[in-house]
Amino acid sequence: MLRGIRKASSNWLGKAVMAVVMGVLIVSFGIWGIADIFKGFGQSKLATIGSTEISIEAFRQIYNDRLQQFSRQFGRPLTQEQARLFGIDRQVLQQTIAEAALDEEARRMGLGQSDTETLRVIRNDSNFKGVNGQFDPARFAAIIRQAGFTEQRYLAEQRRVSLRRQITGTVSAGIEPPKLMVDALMRFQNEQRSIDYIKLDAAQAGTIDPPSPETLAAYFEDHKAQFRAPEYRKISFAMITPEEIGKWSTVSDEEARKIYDERKDKMGTPDRREVLQIIFPNMEEATTARNRISASFSFEDLAKERGLKASDYDLGLVAKSAIIDPAIAETAFALPSGEISQPVQGRFGVALVKVGKIEPGSTPTYESVAATIKKEIATANARTKVNELQGKMEDERGGGASVVDASQKLGLTAVTIDAVDRSGRGPNGQPVANIPRGLDVVSQAFNSDVGVDNDPIQFQGGYVWYDVLGITPSRERPLDEVRDQVEAKWREDQISSRLRTKAAEMAKKLEQGGNLAEEAAAIGSKVESAKDFKREASVKGVPPSAITAAFRAPKDGVGQSGAGSEWIVFKVTDVTVPPVDMASDDVKKLQESLQRGLADEQVSQYVNQIEKVIGTTINQAAFAQVTGANNN
C-alpha cells in the first residue's frame, strides 16, 4: 500500500476522506473478535454470508492478526505454511463466517443491548484499567485508536459480541454429558499398565563400518532434499512499544509513592477476624439476651438454647469486606478479641456479635514494590510517546527513509539480522536470538520482498517497522559441503534399521514362549520395569511410542517400539482399571470439559443451519491468495 494512503488514513479526518474515496474503510483488530460488517466490495470480496460481505483485505487483516496471536502463544514466528498445516487458516475462516452469521441472526431476531450495559462491560475490561486499577479513559482511547476504532464503532462492535454470546449461551444452555460417557472416558483415562522391558541402544546394533564413497553418494542422492539449504532473508526492524520506551523514562519516588498510597490497601492482606453473630427479631429480645450472658452462660450457650448449629451463627475467619451487612462489619472490626457487642441494628434484624481470633493483615512496604510500580507508571506514560514516535516514524518512512536510517534519526535502536530462514533460525541451525518472543516479523518478511514499503506490525501495544534487505534463495548443497552431516545421518539410519530388526526378532521369540530375562542376558542387558502408568504418562527411560504400544497389547502381551537409537521390547505384566468416583475433582473437570465440547458442537450445528438458511459463499481463490496457498 502506498505510504501516502496509509498516512492519509492515520487520523479521523483522513479516514473520513479515504472512506469516500475507497467506498469503505477496512479496519480489523484480532482481540476484538470479527471486524465490522463489510459491504460493497464487488470482485474483491472473499465471502458472503446472507447480506454480509467480507472483503479480501478485511479477512487478510483478521488472518494476519490471528497469526500474530498464535505466534505469541508458541513463542516463535508462525509461517503461513505452518498455519495451513495446523489448519489455522480454515479455523479463522470458519470463525469469521460463524460470527457474521450470528450477527445476521441477531438482527433477524431483533436482539439489542443498551448503551449502559455495553459501557459497563467495557469499564470492567482489565485491558482498559490504569496503574491505579480503575478504568482509564486515556488508555481506552489510545488502545482503540491503535486498533483503528472510533469510540462509537468500538461500542457497536462490543454490542455485537455481547449479542452473539446471548444467542450461543441460549443455544447451549442446559447441556449435560451423559453419565455413561463420563464413566467410559474416566475408565479409559485412568486405566493403568505395568510392563517389564529391555532397552536396545546403539551398543546392540554392533559395529557399523564407514560407508563406501559409492554408498554415501547413493544415500545422499536419495535424501538430497534433507540437506538442502533453506531460503534466507536479511531483515532489519525497529520497535516502538510502551514497555520498550518505558525503559528510557525515569519515574520519581514521589509519583510512585502516590500510586502506592492509593493502592496499598488492595496490595496487602487485610485483617481477618473470627466473627459469630446471633440475629434477633427486635431490639428488646436482643437486649434481654445480651444481659443474660455471663461467666456461667456463654454466647455459645445462648446459640444452643435458640436451636442454632455452629454453621448458623459462625461466619468463620473473614475480612471486613466479606461481611455483607455494613453495621455488623463495623461492629465486628471494632471489638477486641473475645468480646461480645451490645445489640446492633443490622439489615436482617438486631444482632449480637462476638469476635474470636484476630489475624492481623499485612501491607507490603513501599520499598518492596517500588520497582514494579515505577515500571507500570513508565509504561503508562510511554503510551503517549508511542503515538508521537509513530507519527514521526511514518513521516520519515514517507520521505523514503529505510527502517535503519529512520531509527537512527529518531534515536531508536534498529536490529539487523543478516540471515534468517522461515523457521526463525540462522545458518548455524539455531534460533535467531534478537527477535522478541511473539514478534511475527520473520513470516511477515517472507511474505514481502526487497524494496517493498511494508505496513508496521502491531505488537505489545505499539508498532514494529521492518525492511527486507536481501534474499538468499534456497539451493541444493553439494555432497562435499555436507559430507559429515550425510555420513552421520546414514549411520543413524543404519543403527535404527538394525535395532528395529533385532527388536522384532526378540518380540517374536517372546511370543513363542521365550523368557525376557534370558533375552536380556543374551545381549548383555537387563530387565527393567515400569509400574502403574497411564496413557498420557511420561515414564523415565520409556519412549512415548512404547507407552502407546503397551496400551494396544493385552495382559501378558508382547510388543516392541522405538525410533533412532532407542528401542524397547516389552511384556505387559498387569492391567488395572480403577473404579470411577463420580464425586471426585477429576470427574468434575472431565464433566466441565465435555460440557464445553458438547456446547460448542451444539452451537456449531446451530450456526451451520443459519449459514445454510441465509446462504454462504466463499471465494476459494481469494482465500488461497490470503493464506499463501498459491505460493506452493
PDB file of C-alpha atoms in Angstrom, residues 250-350:
ATOM      1  CA  THR A 250      12.621   7.933  34.926  1.00  0.00           C
ATOM      2  CA  VAL A 251       9.804   7.861  37.477  1.00  0.00           C
ATOM      3  CA  SER A 252      10.291   9.737  40.740  1.00  0.00           C
ATOM      4  CA  ASP A 253       9.647   8.244  44.156  1.00  0.00           C
ATOM      5  CA  GLU A 254       7.032  10.947  44.671  1.00  0.00           C
ATOM      6  CA  GLU A 255       4.990   9.677  41.688  1.00  0.00           C
ATOM      7  CA  ALA A 256       5.395   6.042  42.680  1.00  0.00           C
ATOM      8  CA  ARG A 257       4.573   6.641  46.338  1.00  0.00           C
ATOM      9  CA  LYS A 258       1.360   8.422  45.369  1.00  0.00           C
ATOM     10  CA  ILE A 259       0.181   5.318  43.495  1.00  0.00           C
ATOM     11  CA  TYR A 260       1.378   3.143  46.380  1.00  0.00           C
ATOM     12  CA  ASP A 261      -0.703   5.143  48.870  1.00  0.00           C
ATOM     13  CA  GLU A 262      -3.774   4.810  46.635  1.00  0.00           C
ATOM     14  CA  ARG A 263      -3.382   1.050  46.177  1.00  0.00           C
ATOM     15  CA  LYS A 264      -1.676  -0.265  49.309  1.00  0.00           C
ATOM     16  CA  ASP A 265      -4.932  -1.390  50.916  1.00  0.00           C
ATOM     17  CA  LYS A 266      -5.539  -3.639  47.899  1.00  0.00           C
ATOM     18  CA  MET A 267      -1.938  -4.818  47.621  1.00  0.00           C
ATOM     19  CA  GLY A 268      -1.617  -6.439  51.020  1.00  0.00           C
ATOM     20  CA  THR A 269      -3.556  -8.985  53.055  1.00  0.00           C
ATOM     21  CA  PRO A 270      -6.498  -7.470  55.015  1.00  0.00           C
ATOM     22  CA  ASP A 271      -7.184  -8.051  58.703  1.00  0.00           C
ATOM     23  CA  ARG A 272      -9.316 -11.120  59.300  1.00  0.00           C
ATOM     24  CA  ARG A 273     -11.435 -11.936  62.321  1.00  0.00           C
ATOM     25  CA  GLU A 274     -13.365 -14.915  63.585  1.00  0.00           C
ATOM     26  CA  VAL A 275     -16.898 -13.497  63.703  1.00  0.00           C
ATOM     27  CA  LEU A 276     -20.007 -15.010  65.305  1.00  0.00           C
ATOM     28  CA  GLN A 277     -23.466 -13.447  65.207  1.00  0.00           C
ATOM     29  CA  ILE A 278     -26.931 -14.276  66.535  1.00  0.00           C
ATOM     30  CA  ILE A 279     -29.890 -12.486  64.899  1.00  0.00           C
ATOM     31  CA  PHE A 280     -32.972 -11.436  66.900  1.00  0.00           C
ATOM     32  CA  PRO A 281     -36.319 -10.169  65.580  1.00  0.00           C
ATOM     33  CA  ASN A 282     -36.269  -6.960  67.675  1.00  0.00           C
ATOM     34  CA  MET A 283     -34.121  -4.807  69.958  1.00  0.00           C
ATOM     35  CA  GLU A 284     -35.959  -5.815  73.154  1.00  0.00           C
ATOM     36  CA  GLU A 285     -35.303  -9.538  72.702  1.00  0.00           C
ATOM     37  CA  ALA A 286     -31.666  -8.917  71.761  1.00  0.00           C
ATOM     38  CA  THR A 287     -31.100  -6.697  74.826  1.00  0.00           C
ATOM     39  CA  THR A 288     -32.619  -9.309  77.157  1.00  0.00           C
ATOM     40  CA  ALA A 289     -30.386 -11.997  75.651  1.00  0.00           C
ATOM     41  CA  ARG A 290     -27.265  -9.803  75.981  1.00  0.00           C
ATOM     42  CA  ASN A 291     -27.985  -9.170  79.657  1.00  0.00           C
ATOM     43  CA  ARG A 292     -28.175 -12.920  80.308  1.00  0.00           C
ATOM     44  CA  ILE A 293     -24.626 -13.566  79.002  1.00  0.00           C
ATOM     45  CA  SER A 294     -22.242 -14.020  81.901  1.00  0.00           C
ATOM     46  CA  ALA A 295     -19.408 -16.212  83.101  1.00  0.00           C
ATOM     47  CA  SER A 296     -21.875 -19.082  83.580  1.00  0.00           C
ATOM     48  CA  PHE A 297     -23.922 -18.511  80.399  1.00  0.00           C
ATOM     49  CA  SER A 298     -21.836 -18.022  77.253  1.00  0.00           C
ATOM     50  CA  PHE A 299     -22.578 -16.722  73.767  1.00  0.00           C
ATOM     51  CA  GLU A 300     -22.367 -20.325  72.539  1.00  0.00           C
ATOM     52  CA  ASP A 301     -24.841 -21.445  75.237  1.00  0.00           C
ATOM     53  CA  LEU A 302     -27.262 -18.798  74.006  1.00  0.00           C
ATOM     54  CA  ALA A 303     -26.917 -20.082  70.437  1.00  0.00           C
ATOM     55  CA  LYS A 304     -27.612 -23.678  71.533  1.00  0.00           C
ATOM     56  CA  GLU A 305     -30.634 -22.545  73.533  1.00  0.00           C
ATOM     57  CA  ARG A 306     -32.048 -20.965  70.379  1.00  0.00           C
ATOM     58  CA  GLY A 307     -31.504 -24.213  68.455  1.00  0.00           C
ATOM     59  CA  LEU A 308     -28.703 -22.872  66.259  1.00  0.00           C
ATOM     60  CA  LYS A 309     -25.946 -25.007  64.778  1.00  0.00           C
ATOM     61  CA  ALA A 310     -22.409 -23.636  64.508  1.00  0.00           C
ATOM     62  CA  SER A 311     -22.902 -23.097  60.767  1.00  0.00           C
ATOM     63  CA  ASP A 312     -25.946 -20.897  61.544  1.00  0.00           C
ATOM     64  CA  TYR A 313     -24.042 -18.280  63.554  1.00  0.00           C
ATOM     65  CA  ASP A 314     -20.296 -18.759  62.891  1.00  0.00           C
ATOM     66  CA  LEU A 315     -19.159 -16.651  59.899  1.00  0.00           C
ATOM     67  CA  GLY A 316     -15.644 -18.062  60.133  1.00  0.00           C
ATOM     68  CA  LEU A 317     -12.356 -16.176  59.769  1.00  0.00           C
ATOM     69  CA  VAL A 318     -13.324 -13.353  57.405  1.00  0.00           C
ATOM     70  CA  ALA A 319     -12.137  -9.987  56.122  1.00  0.00           C
ATOM     71  CA  LYS A 320     -14.273  -6.929  56.758  1.00  0.00           C
ATOM     72  CA  SER A 321     -15.239  -6.726  53.082  1.00  0.00           C
ATOM     73  CA  ALA A 322     -16.627 -10.281  53.208  1.00  0.00           C
ATOM     74  CA  ILE A 323     -19.377  -9.345  55.705  1.00  0.00           C
ATOM     75  CA  ILE A 324     -22.483  -8.334  53.756  1.00  0.00           C
ATOM     76  CA  ASP A 325     -24.086  -6.195  56.484  1.00  0.00           C
ATOM     77  CA  PRO A 326     -22.092  -2.938  56.956  1.00  0.00           C
ATOM     78  CA  ALA A 327     -23.288  -2.445  60.545  1.00  0.00           C
ATOM     79  CA  ILE A 328     -22.172  -5.931  61.545  1.00  0.00           C
ATOM     80  CA  ALA A 329     -18.836  -5.440  59.777  1.00  0.00           C
ATOM     81  CA  GLU A 330     -18.143  -2.137  61.559  1.00  0.00           C
ATOM     82  CA  THR A 331     -19.032  -3.616  64.946  1.00  0.00           C
ATOM     83  CA  ALA A 332     -17.029  -6.819  64.486  1.00  0.00           C
ATOM     84  CA  PHE A 333     -13.887  -4.963  63.454  1.00  0.00           C
ATOM     85  CA  ALA A 334     -14.153  -2.537  66.380  1.00  0.00           C
ATOM     86  CA  LEU A 335     -14.345  -5.230  69.083  1.00  0.00           C
ATOM     87  CA  PRO A 336     -11.324  -6.734  70.865  1.00  0.00           C
ATOM     88  CA  SER A 337     -10.798 -10.498  70.704  1.00  0.00           C
ATOM     89  CA  GLY A 338     -13.199 -12.431  72.940  1.00  0.00           C
ATOM     90  CA  GLU A 339     -15.623  -9.523  73.391  1.00  0.00           C
ATOM     91  CA  ILE A 340     -19.378  -9.540  72.713  1.00  0.00           C
ATOM     92  CA  SER A 341     -21.149  -6.455  71.365  1.00  0.00           C
ATOM     93  CA  GLN A 342     -24.246  -4.729  72.573  1.00  0.00           C
ATOM     94  CA  PRO A 343     -27.294  -5.211  70.276  1.00  0.00           C
ATOM     95  CA  VAL A 344     -26.620  -3.895  66.744  1.00  0.00           C
ATOM     96  CA  GLN A 345     -29.358  -2.943  64.289  1.00  0.00           C
ATOM     97  CA  GLY A 346     -28.452  -4.612  61.012  1.00  0.00           C
ATOM     98  CA  ARG A 347     -30.103  -5.223  57.652  1.00  0.00           C
ATOM     99  CA  PHE A 348     -31.637  -8.552  58.646  1.00  0.00           C
ATOM    100  CA  GLY A 349     -32.543  -7.853  62.274  1.00  0.00           C
ATOM    101  CA  VAL A 350     -30.871  -6.990  65.557  1.00  0.00           C
TER     102      VAL A 350
END
